[in-house]
PDB file of C-alpha atoms in Angstrom:
ATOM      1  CA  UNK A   1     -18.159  -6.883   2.920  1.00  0.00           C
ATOM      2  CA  UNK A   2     -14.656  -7.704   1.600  1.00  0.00           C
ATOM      3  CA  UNK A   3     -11.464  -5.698   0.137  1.00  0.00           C
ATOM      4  CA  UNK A   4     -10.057  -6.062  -3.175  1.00  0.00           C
ATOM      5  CA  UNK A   5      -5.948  -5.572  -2.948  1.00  0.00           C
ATOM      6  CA  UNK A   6      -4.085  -6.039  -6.859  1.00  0.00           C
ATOM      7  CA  UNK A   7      -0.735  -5.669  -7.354  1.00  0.00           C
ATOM      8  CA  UNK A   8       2.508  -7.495  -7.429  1.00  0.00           C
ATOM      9  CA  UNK A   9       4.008 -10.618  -5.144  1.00  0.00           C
ATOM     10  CA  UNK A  10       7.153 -11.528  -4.982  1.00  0.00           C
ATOM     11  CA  UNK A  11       9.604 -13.355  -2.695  1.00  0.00           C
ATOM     12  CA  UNK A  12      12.005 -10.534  -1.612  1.00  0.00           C
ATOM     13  CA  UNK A  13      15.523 -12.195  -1.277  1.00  0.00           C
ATOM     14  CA  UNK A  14      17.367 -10.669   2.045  1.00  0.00           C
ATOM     15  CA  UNK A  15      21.729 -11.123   3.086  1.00  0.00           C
ATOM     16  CA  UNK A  16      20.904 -14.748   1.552  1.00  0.00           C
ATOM     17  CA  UNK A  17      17.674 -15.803   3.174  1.00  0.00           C
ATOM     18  CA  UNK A  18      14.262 -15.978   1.375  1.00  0.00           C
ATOM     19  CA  UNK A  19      10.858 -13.871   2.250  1.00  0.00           C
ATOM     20  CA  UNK A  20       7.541 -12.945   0.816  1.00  0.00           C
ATOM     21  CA  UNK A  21       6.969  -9.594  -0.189  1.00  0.00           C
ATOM     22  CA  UNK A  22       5.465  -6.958  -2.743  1.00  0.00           C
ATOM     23  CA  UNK A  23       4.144  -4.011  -1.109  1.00  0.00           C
ATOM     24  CA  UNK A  24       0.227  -4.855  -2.116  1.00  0.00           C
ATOM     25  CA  UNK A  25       0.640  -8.705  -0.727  1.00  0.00           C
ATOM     26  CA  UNK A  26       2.083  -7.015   2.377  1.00  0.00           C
ATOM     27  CA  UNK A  27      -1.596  -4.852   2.904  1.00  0.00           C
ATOM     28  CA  UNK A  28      -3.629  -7.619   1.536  1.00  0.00           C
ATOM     29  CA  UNK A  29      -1.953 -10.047   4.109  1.00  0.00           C
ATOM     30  CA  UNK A  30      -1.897  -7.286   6.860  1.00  0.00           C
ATOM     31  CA  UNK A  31      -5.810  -6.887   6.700  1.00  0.00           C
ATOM     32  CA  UNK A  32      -5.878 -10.650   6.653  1.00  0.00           C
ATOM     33  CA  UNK A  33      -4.032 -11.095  10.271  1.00  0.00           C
ATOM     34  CA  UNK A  34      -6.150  -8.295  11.550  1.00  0.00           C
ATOM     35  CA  UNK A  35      -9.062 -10.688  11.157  1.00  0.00           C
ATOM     36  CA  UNK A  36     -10.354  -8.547   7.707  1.00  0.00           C
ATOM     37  CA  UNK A  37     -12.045 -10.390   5.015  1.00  0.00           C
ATOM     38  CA  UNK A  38      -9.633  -9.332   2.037  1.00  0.00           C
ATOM     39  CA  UNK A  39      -9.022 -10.744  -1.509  1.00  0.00           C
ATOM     40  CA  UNK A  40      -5.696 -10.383  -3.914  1.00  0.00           C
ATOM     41  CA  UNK A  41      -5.134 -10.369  -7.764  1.00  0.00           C
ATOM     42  CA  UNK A  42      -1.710 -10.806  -8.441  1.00  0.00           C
ATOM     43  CA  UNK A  43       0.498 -12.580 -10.487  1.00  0.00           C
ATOM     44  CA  UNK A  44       2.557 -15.448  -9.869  1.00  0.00           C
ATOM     45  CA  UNK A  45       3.445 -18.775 -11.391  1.00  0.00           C
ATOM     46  CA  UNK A  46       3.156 -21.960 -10.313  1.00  0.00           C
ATOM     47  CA  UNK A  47       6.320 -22.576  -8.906  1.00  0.00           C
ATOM     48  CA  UNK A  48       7.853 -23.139  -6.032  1.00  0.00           C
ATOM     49  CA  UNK A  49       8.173 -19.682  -4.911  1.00  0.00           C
ATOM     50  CA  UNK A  50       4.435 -18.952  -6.201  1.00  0.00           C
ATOM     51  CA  UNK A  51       3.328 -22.170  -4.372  1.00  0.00           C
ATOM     52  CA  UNK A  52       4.465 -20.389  -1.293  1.00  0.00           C
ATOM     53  CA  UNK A  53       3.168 -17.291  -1.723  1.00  0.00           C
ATOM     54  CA  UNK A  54      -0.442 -18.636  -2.118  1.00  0.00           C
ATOM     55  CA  UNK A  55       0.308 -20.442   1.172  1.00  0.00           C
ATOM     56  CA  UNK A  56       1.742 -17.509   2.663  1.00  0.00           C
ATOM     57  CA  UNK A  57      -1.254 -15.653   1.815  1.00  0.00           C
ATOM     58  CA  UNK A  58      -3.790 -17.976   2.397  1.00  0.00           C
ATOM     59  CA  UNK A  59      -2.697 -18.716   6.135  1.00  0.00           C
ATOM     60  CA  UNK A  60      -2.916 -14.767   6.636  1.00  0.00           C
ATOM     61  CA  UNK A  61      -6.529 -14.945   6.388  1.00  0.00           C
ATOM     62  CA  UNK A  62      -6.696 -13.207   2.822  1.00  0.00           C
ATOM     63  CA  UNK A  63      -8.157 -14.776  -0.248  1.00  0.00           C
ATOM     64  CA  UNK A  64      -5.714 -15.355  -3.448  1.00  0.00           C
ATOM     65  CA  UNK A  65      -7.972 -14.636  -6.343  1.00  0.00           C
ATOM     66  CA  UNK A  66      -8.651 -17.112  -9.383  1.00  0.00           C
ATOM     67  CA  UNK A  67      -6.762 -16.584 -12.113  1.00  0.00           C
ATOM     68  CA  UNK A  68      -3.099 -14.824  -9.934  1.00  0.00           C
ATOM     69  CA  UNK A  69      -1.289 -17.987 -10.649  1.00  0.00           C
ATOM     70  CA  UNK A  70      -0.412 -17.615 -14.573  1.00  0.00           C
ATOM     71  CA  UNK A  71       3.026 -16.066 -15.033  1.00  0.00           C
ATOM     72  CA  UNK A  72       6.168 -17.976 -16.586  1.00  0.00           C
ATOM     73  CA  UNK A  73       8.052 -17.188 -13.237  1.00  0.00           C
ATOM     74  CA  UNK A  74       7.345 -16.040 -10.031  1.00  0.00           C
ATOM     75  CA  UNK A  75       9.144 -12.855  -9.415  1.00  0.00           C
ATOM     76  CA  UNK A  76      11.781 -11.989  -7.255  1.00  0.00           C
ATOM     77  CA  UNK A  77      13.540  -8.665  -5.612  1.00  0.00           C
ATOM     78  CA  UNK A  78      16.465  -8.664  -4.375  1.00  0.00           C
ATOM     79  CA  UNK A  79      16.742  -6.382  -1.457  1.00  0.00           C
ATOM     80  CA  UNK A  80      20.154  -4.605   0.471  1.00  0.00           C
ATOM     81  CA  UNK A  81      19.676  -3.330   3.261  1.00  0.00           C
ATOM     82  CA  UNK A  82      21.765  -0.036   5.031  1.00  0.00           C
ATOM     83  CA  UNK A  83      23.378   0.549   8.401  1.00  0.00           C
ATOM     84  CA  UNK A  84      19.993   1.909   9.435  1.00  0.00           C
ATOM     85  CA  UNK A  85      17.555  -0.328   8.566  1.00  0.00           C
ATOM     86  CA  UNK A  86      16.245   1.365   4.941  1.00  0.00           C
ATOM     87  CA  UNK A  87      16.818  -1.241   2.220  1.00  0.00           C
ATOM     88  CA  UNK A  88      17.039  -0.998  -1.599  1.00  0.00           C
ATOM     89  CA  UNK A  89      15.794  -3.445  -4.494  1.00  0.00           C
ATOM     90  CA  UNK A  90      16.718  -5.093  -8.140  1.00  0.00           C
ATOM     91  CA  UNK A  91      13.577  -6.575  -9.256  1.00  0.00           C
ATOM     92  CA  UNK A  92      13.078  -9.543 -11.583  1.00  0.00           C
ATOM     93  CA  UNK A  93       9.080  -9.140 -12.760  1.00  0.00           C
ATOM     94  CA  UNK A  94       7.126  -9.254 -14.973  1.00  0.00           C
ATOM     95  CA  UNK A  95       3.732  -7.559 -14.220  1.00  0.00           C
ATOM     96  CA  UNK A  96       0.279  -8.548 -16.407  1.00  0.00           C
ATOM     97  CA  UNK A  97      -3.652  -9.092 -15.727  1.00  0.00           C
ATOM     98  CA  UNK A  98      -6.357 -10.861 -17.212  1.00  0.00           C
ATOM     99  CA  UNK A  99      -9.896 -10.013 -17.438  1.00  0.00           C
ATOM    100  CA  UNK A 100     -12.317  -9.066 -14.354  1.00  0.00           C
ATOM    101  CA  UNK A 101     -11.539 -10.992 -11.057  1.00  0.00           C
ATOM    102  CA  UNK A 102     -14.191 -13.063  -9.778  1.00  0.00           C
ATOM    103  CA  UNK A 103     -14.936 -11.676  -6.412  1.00  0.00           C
ATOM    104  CA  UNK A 104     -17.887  -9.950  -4.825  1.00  0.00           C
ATOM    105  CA  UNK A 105     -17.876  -6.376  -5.451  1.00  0.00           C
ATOM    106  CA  UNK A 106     -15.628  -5.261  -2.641  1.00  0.00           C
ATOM    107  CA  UNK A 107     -15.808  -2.507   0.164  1.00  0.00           C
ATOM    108  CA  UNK A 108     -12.442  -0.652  -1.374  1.00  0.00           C
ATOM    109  CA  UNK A 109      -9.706  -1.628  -3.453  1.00  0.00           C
ATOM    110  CA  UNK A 110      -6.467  -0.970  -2.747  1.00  0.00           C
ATOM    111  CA  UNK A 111      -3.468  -0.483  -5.515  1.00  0.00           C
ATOM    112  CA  UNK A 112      -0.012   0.871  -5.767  1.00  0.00           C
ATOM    113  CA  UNK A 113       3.717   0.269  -6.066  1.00  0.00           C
ATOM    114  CA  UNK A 114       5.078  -1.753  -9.192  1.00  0.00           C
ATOM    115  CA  UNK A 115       1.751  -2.438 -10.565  1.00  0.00           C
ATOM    116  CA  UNK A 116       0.649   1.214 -10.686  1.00  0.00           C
ATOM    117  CA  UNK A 117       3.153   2.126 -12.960  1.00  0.00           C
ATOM    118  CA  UNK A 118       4.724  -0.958 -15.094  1.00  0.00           C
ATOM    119  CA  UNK A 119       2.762  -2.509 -17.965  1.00  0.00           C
ATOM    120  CA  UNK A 120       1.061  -4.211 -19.166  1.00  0.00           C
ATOM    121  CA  UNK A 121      -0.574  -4.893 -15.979  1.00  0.00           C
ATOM    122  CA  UNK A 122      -0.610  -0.994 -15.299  1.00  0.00           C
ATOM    123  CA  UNK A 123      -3.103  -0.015 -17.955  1.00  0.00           C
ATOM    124  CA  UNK A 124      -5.163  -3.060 -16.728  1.00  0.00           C
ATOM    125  CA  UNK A 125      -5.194  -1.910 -12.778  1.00  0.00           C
ATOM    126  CA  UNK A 126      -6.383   1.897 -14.114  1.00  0.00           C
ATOM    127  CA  UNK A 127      -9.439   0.057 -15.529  1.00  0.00           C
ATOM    128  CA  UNK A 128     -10.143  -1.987 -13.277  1.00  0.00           C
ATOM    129  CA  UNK A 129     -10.176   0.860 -10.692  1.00  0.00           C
ATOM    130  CA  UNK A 130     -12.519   3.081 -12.617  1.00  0.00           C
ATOM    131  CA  UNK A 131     -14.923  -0.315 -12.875  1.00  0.00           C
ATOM    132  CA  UNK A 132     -15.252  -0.765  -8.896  1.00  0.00           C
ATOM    133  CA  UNK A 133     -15.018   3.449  -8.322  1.00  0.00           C
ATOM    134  CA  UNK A 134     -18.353   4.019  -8.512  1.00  0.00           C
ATOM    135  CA  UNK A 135     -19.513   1.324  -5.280  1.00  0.00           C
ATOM    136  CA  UNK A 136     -15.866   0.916  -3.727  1.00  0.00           C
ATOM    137  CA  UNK A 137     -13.224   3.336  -2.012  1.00  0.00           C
ATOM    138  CA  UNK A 138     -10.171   3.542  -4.157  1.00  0.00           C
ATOM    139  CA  UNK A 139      -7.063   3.369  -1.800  1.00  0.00           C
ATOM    140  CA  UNK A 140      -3.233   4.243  -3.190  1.00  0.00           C
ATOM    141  CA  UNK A 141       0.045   3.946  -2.043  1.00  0.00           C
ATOM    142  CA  UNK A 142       2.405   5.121  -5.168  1.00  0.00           C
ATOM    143  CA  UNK A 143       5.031   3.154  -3.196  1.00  0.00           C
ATOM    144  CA  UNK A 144       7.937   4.282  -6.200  1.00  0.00           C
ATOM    145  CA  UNK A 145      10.322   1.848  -7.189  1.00  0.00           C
ATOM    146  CA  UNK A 146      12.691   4.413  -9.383  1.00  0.00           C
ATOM    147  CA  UNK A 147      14.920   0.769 -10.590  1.00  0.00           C
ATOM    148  CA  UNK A 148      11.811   0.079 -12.586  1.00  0.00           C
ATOM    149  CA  UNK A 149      11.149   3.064 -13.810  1.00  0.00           C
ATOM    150  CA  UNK A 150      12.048   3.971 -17.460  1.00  0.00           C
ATOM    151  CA  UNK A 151       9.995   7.161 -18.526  1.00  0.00           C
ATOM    152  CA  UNK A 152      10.162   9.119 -15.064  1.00  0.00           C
ATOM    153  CA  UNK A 153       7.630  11.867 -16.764  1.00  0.00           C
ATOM    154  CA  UNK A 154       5.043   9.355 -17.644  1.00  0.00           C
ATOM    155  CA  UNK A 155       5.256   7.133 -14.515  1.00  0.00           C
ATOM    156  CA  UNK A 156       4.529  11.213 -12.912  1.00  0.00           C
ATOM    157  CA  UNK A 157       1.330  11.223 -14.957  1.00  0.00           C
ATOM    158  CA  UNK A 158       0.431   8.264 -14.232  1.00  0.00           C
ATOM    159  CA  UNK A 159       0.559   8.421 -10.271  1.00  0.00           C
ATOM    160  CA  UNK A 160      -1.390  11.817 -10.675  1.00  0.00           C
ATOM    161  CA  UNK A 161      -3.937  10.298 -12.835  1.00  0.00           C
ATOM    162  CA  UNK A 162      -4.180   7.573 -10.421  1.00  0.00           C
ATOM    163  CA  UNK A 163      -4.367   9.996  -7.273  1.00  0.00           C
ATOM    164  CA  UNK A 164      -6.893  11.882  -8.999  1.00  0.00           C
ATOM    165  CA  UNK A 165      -8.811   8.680  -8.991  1.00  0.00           C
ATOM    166  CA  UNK A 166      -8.574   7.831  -5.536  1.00  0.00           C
ATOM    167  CA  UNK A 167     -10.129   8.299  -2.082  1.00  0.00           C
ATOM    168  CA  UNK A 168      -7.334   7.700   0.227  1.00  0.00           C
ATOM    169  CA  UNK A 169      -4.149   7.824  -0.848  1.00  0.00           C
ATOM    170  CA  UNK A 170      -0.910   7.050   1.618  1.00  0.00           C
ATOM    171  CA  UNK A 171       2.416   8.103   0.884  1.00  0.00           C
ATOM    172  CA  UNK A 172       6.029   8.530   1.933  1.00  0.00           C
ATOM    173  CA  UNK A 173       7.579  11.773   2.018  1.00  0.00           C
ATOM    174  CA  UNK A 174      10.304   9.954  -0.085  1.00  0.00           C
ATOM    175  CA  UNK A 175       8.509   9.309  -2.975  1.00  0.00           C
ATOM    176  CA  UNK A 176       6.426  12.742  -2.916  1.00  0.00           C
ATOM    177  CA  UNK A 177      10.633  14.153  -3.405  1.00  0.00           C
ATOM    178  CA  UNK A 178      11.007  11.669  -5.948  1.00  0.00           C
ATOM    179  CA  UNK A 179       7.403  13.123  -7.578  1.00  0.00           C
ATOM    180  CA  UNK A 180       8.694  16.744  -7.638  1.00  0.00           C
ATOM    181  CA  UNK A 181      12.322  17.190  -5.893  1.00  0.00           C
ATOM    182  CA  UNK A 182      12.197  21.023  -6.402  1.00  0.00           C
ATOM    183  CA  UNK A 183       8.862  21.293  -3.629  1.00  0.00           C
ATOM    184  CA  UNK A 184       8.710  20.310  -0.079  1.00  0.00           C
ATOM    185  CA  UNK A 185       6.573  16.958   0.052  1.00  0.00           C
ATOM    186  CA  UNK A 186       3.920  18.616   2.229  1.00  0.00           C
ATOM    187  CA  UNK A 187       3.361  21.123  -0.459  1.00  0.00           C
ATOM    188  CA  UNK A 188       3.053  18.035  -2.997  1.00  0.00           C
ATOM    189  CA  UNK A 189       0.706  15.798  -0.690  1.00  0.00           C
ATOM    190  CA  UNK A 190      -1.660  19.539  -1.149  1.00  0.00           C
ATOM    191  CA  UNK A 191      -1.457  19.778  -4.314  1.00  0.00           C
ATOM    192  CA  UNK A 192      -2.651  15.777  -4.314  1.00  0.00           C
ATOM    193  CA  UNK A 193      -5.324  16.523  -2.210  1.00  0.00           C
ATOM    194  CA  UNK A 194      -6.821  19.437  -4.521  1.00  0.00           C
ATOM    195  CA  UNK A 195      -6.870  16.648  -7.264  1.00  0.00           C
ATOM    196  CA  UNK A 196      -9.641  15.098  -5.310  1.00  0.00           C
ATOM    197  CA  UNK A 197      -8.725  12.590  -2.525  1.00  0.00           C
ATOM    198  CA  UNK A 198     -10.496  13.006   0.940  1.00  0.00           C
ATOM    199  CA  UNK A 199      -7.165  11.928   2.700  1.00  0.00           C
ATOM    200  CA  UNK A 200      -3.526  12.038   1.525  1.00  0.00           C
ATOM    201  CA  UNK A 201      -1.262  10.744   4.255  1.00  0.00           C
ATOM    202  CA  UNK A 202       2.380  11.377   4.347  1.00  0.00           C
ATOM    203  CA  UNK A 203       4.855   8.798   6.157  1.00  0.00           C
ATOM    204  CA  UNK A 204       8.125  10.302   7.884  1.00  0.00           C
ATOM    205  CA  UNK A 205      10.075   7.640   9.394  1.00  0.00           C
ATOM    206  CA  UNK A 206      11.647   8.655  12.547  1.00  0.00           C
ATOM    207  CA  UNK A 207       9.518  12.037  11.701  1.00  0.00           C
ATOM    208  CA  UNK A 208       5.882  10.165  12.375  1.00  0.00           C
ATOM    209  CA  UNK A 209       3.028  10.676   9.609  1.00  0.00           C
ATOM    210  CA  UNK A 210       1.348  13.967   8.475  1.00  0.00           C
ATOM    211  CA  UNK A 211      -2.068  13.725   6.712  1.00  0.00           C
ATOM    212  CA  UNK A 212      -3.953  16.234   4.723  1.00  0.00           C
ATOM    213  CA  UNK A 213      -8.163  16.621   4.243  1.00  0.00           C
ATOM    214  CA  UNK A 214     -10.478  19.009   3.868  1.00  0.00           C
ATOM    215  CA  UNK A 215     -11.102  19.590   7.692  1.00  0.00           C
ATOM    216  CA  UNK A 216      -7.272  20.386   7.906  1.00  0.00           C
ATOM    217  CA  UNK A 217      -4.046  18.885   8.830  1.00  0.00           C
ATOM    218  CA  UNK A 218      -2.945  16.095  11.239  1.00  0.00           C
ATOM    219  CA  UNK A 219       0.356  15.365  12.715  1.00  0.00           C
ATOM    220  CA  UNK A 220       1.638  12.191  14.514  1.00  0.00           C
ATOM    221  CA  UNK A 221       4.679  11.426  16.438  1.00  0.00           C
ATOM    222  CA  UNK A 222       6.096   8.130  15.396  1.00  0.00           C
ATOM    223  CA  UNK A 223       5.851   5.495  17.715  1.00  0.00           C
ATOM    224  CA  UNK A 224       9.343   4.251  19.549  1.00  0.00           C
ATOM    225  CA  UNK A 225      10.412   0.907  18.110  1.00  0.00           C
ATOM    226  CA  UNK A 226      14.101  -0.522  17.762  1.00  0.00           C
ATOM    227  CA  UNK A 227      14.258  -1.176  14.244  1.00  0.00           C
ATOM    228  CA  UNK A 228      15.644  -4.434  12.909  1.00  0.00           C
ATOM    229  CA  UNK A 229      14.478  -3.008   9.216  1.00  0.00           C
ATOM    230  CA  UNK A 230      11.915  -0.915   7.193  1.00  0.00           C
ATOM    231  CA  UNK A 231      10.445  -3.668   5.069  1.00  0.00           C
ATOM    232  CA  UNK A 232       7.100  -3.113   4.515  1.00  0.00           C
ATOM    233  CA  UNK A 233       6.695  -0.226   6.625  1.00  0.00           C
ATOM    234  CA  UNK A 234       4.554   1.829   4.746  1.00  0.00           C
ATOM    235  CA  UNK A 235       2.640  -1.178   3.662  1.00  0.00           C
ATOM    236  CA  UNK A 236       2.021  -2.077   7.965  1.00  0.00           C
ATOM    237  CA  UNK A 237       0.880   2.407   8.017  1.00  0.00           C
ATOM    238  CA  UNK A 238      -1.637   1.330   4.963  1.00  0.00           C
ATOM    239  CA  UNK A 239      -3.207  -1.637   7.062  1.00  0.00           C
ATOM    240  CA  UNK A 240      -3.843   0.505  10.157  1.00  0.00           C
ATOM    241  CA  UNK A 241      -5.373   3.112   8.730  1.00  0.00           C
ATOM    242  CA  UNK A 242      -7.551   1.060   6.294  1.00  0.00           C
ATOM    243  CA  UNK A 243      -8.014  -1.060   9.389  1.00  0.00           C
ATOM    244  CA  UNK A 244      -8.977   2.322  11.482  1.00  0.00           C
ATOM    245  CA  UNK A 245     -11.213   3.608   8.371  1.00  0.00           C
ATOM    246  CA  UNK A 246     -13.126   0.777   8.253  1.00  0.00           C
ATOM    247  CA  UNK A 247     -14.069   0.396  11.843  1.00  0.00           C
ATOM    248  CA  UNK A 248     -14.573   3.918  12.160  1.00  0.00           C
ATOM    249  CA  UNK A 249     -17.404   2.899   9.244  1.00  0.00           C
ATOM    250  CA  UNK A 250     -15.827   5.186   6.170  1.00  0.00           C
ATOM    251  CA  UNK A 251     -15.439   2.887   3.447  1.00  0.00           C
ATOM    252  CA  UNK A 252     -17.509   1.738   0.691  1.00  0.00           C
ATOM    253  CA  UNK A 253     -18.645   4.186  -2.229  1.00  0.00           C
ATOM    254  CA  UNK A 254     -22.046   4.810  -0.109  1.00  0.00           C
ATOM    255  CA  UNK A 255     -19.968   6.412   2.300  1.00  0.00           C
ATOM    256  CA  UNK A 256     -17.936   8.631   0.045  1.00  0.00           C
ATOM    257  CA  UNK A 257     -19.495  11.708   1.122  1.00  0.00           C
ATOM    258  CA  UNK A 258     -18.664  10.972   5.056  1.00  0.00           C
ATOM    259  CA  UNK A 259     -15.354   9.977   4.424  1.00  0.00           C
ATOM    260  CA  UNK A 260     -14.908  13.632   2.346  1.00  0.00           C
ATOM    261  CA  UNK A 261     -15.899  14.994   5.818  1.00  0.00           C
ATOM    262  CA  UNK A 262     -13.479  13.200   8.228  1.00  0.00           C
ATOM    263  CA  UNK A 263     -12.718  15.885  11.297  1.00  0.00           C
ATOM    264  CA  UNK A 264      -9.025  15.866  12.621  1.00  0.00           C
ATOM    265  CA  UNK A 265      -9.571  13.788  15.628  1.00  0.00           C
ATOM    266  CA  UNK A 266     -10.562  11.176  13.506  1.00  0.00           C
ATOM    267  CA  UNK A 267      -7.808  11.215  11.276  1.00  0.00           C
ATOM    268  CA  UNK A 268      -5.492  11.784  14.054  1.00  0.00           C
ATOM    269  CA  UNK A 269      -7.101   8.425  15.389  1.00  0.00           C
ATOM    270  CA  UNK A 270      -6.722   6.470  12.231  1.00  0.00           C
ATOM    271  CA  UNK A 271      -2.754   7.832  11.800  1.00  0.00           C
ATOM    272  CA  UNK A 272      -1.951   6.726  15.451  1.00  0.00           C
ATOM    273  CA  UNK A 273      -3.464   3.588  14.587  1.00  0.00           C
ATOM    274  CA  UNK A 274      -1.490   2.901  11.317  1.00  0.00           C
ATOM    275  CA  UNK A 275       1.595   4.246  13.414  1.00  0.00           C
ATOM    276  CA  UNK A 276       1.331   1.485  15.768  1.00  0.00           C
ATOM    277  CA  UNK A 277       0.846  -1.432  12.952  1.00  0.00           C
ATOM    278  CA  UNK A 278       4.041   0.168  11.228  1.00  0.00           C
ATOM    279  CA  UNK A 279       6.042   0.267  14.274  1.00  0.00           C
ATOM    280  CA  UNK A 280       5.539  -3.308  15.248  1.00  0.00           C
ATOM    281  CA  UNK A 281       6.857  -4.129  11.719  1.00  0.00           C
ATOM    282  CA  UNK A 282       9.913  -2.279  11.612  1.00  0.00           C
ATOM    283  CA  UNK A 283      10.975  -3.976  15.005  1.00  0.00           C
ATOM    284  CA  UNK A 284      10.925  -8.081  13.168  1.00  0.00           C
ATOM    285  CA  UNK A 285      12.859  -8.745  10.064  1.00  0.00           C
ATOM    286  CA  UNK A 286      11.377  -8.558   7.119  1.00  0.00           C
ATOM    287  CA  UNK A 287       7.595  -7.631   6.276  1.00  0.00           C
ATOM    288  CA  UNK A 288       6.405  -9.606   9.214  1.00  0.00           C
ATOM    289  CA  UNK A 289       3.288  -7.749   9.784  1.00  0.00           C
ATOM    290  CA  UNK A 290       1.624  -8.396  13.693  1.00  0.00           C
ATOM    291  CA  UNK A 291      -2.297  -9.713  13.923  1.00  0.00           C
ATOM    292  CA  UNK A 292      -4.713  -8.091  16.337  1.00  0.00           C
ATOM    293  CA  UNK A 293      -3.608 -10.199  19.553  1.00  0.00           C
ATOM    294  CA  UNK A 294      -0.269  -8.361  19.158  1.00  0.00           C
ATOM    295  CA  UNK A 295      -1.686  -4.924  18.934  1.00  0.00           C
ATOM    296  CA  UNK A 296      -3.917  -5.439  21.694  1.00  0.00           C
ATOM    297  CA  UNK A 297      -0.942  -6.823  23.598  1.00  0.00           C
ATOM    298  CA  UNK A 298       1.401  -3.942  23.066  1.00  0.00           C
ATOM    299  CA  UNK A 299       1.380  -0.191  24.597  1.00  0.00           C
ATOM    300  CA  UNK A 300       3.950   2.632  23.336  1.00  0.00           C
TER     301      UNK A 300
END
């Protein structure tokens, strides 16, 4: 059984030097080094840059789908980062699908960021999520980019509509603030959860993860790590816990009903695990995310 990721790549440019990036090619290639069988629908040109992000993601393990490699440029962000490690982005995209990817129908797909939200590849992804719902988990990670964002009310809707949709949906506590800034983003990730998800996980930084289901609410510390920067943080949390899901045998629409029935200790398993993935991230430059030698090799 293989994962469907879709969403945006990019090469992010950092103080001068060059990386690839996107927070759905970060999961996609994630899964890949942890030895899963994953495939990604993006877009990208033939360029350069888009020649090395197919070889970027092909070495992680993950598939690039047929049909990613048909935009007029391959896009860019260019990222600054703060004193403490956070860093912020001015994007150069441009965002579109075509037609049904040719892969086997896949254990979950995974969505979120940029290609949630901006069209015309948004309306596309919604579809396409609504095709696989009914045999796949649907995973989330609204990942907001407000520089992109023109109509903040209808990029709202459309994350709800989208969470609605979803199994599993993983997000930080910044972008539930962003969501609604007048409620406290636990109150938010409940209010997601009512909508339908059987997990909606919460990222903290230096605060550790909360995550909400029906059997109640988790809470992990964050792992130590010295942080060189955040890149792809929450993308690393996504790949542990989909990592953690999976073994723990909770994906796939035929096990829907289990996953709506996750106890604590479980998801207190799977958020330690996803801490761990996100930790070893934050401590290399850039979205460097580890394989599962280097988690097997390292104890917090």
């Amino acid at each position: 059984m293989r994962g469907l990721v879709i969403g945006e790549s990019l090469i992010d440019i950092v103080e001068g030097g060059e990386h690839v990036g996107g927070s759905p090619l970060n999961v996609a290639v994630g899964l890949g080094r942890l030895g899963r069988d994953v495939d990604f629908l993006t877009h990208i040109a033939g360029d350069s840059r888009g020649r090395r992000i197919a070889d970027y993601i092909n070495s992680s393990g993950a598939q690039l789908v047929p049909g990613s490699m048909t935009a007029g440029r391959t896009p860019t962000a260019t990222a600054t980062i703060a004193e403490d490690g956070s860093a912020t982005y001015t994007f150069d995209l441009d965002w579109q699908l075509c037609g049904t990817p040719e892969v086997p129908p896949p254990l979950f797909v995974h969505t979120g960021s940029i290609a949630a939200v901006r069209e015309p590849g948004g309306l596309a992804v919604a579809a396409l999520l609504d095709a696989y719902r009914l045999s796949a988990t649907i995973t989330l990670d609204p990942n907001v980019r407000p520089s992109l964002i023109t109509n903040r009310d209808l990029a709202r809707q459309r994350i709800e509509h989208l969470v609605a949709r979803s199994d599993i949906v993983k997000v930080s506590d910044e972008d539930l603030r962003w969501v609604d800034p007048d409620r406290e983003p636990r109150y938010t990730a409940r209010g997601w959860l009512a909508l339908g998800p059987a997990i909606v996980a919460v990222t903290m930084g230096e605060n550790g993860s909360r995550a909400f289901c029906a059997a109640g609410e988790a809470h992990v510390a964050a792992k130590q790590a010295e942080v060189v920067d955040t890149i792809g943080a929450g993308d690393a949390f996504m790949v542990g816990l989909l990592d953690a899901l999976w073994e723990m045998d909770l994906l796939g629409g035929r096990r829907r009903a289990a996953l709506a029935k996750i106890q604590l200790d479980e998801l207190t398993a799977a958020c330690e695990a996803a801490g761990l993935v996100s930790a070893l991230t934050v401590g290399r430059a850039g979205a460097d995310l580890p394989d599962r030698a280097a988690l097997r090799s390292i104890a917090f």
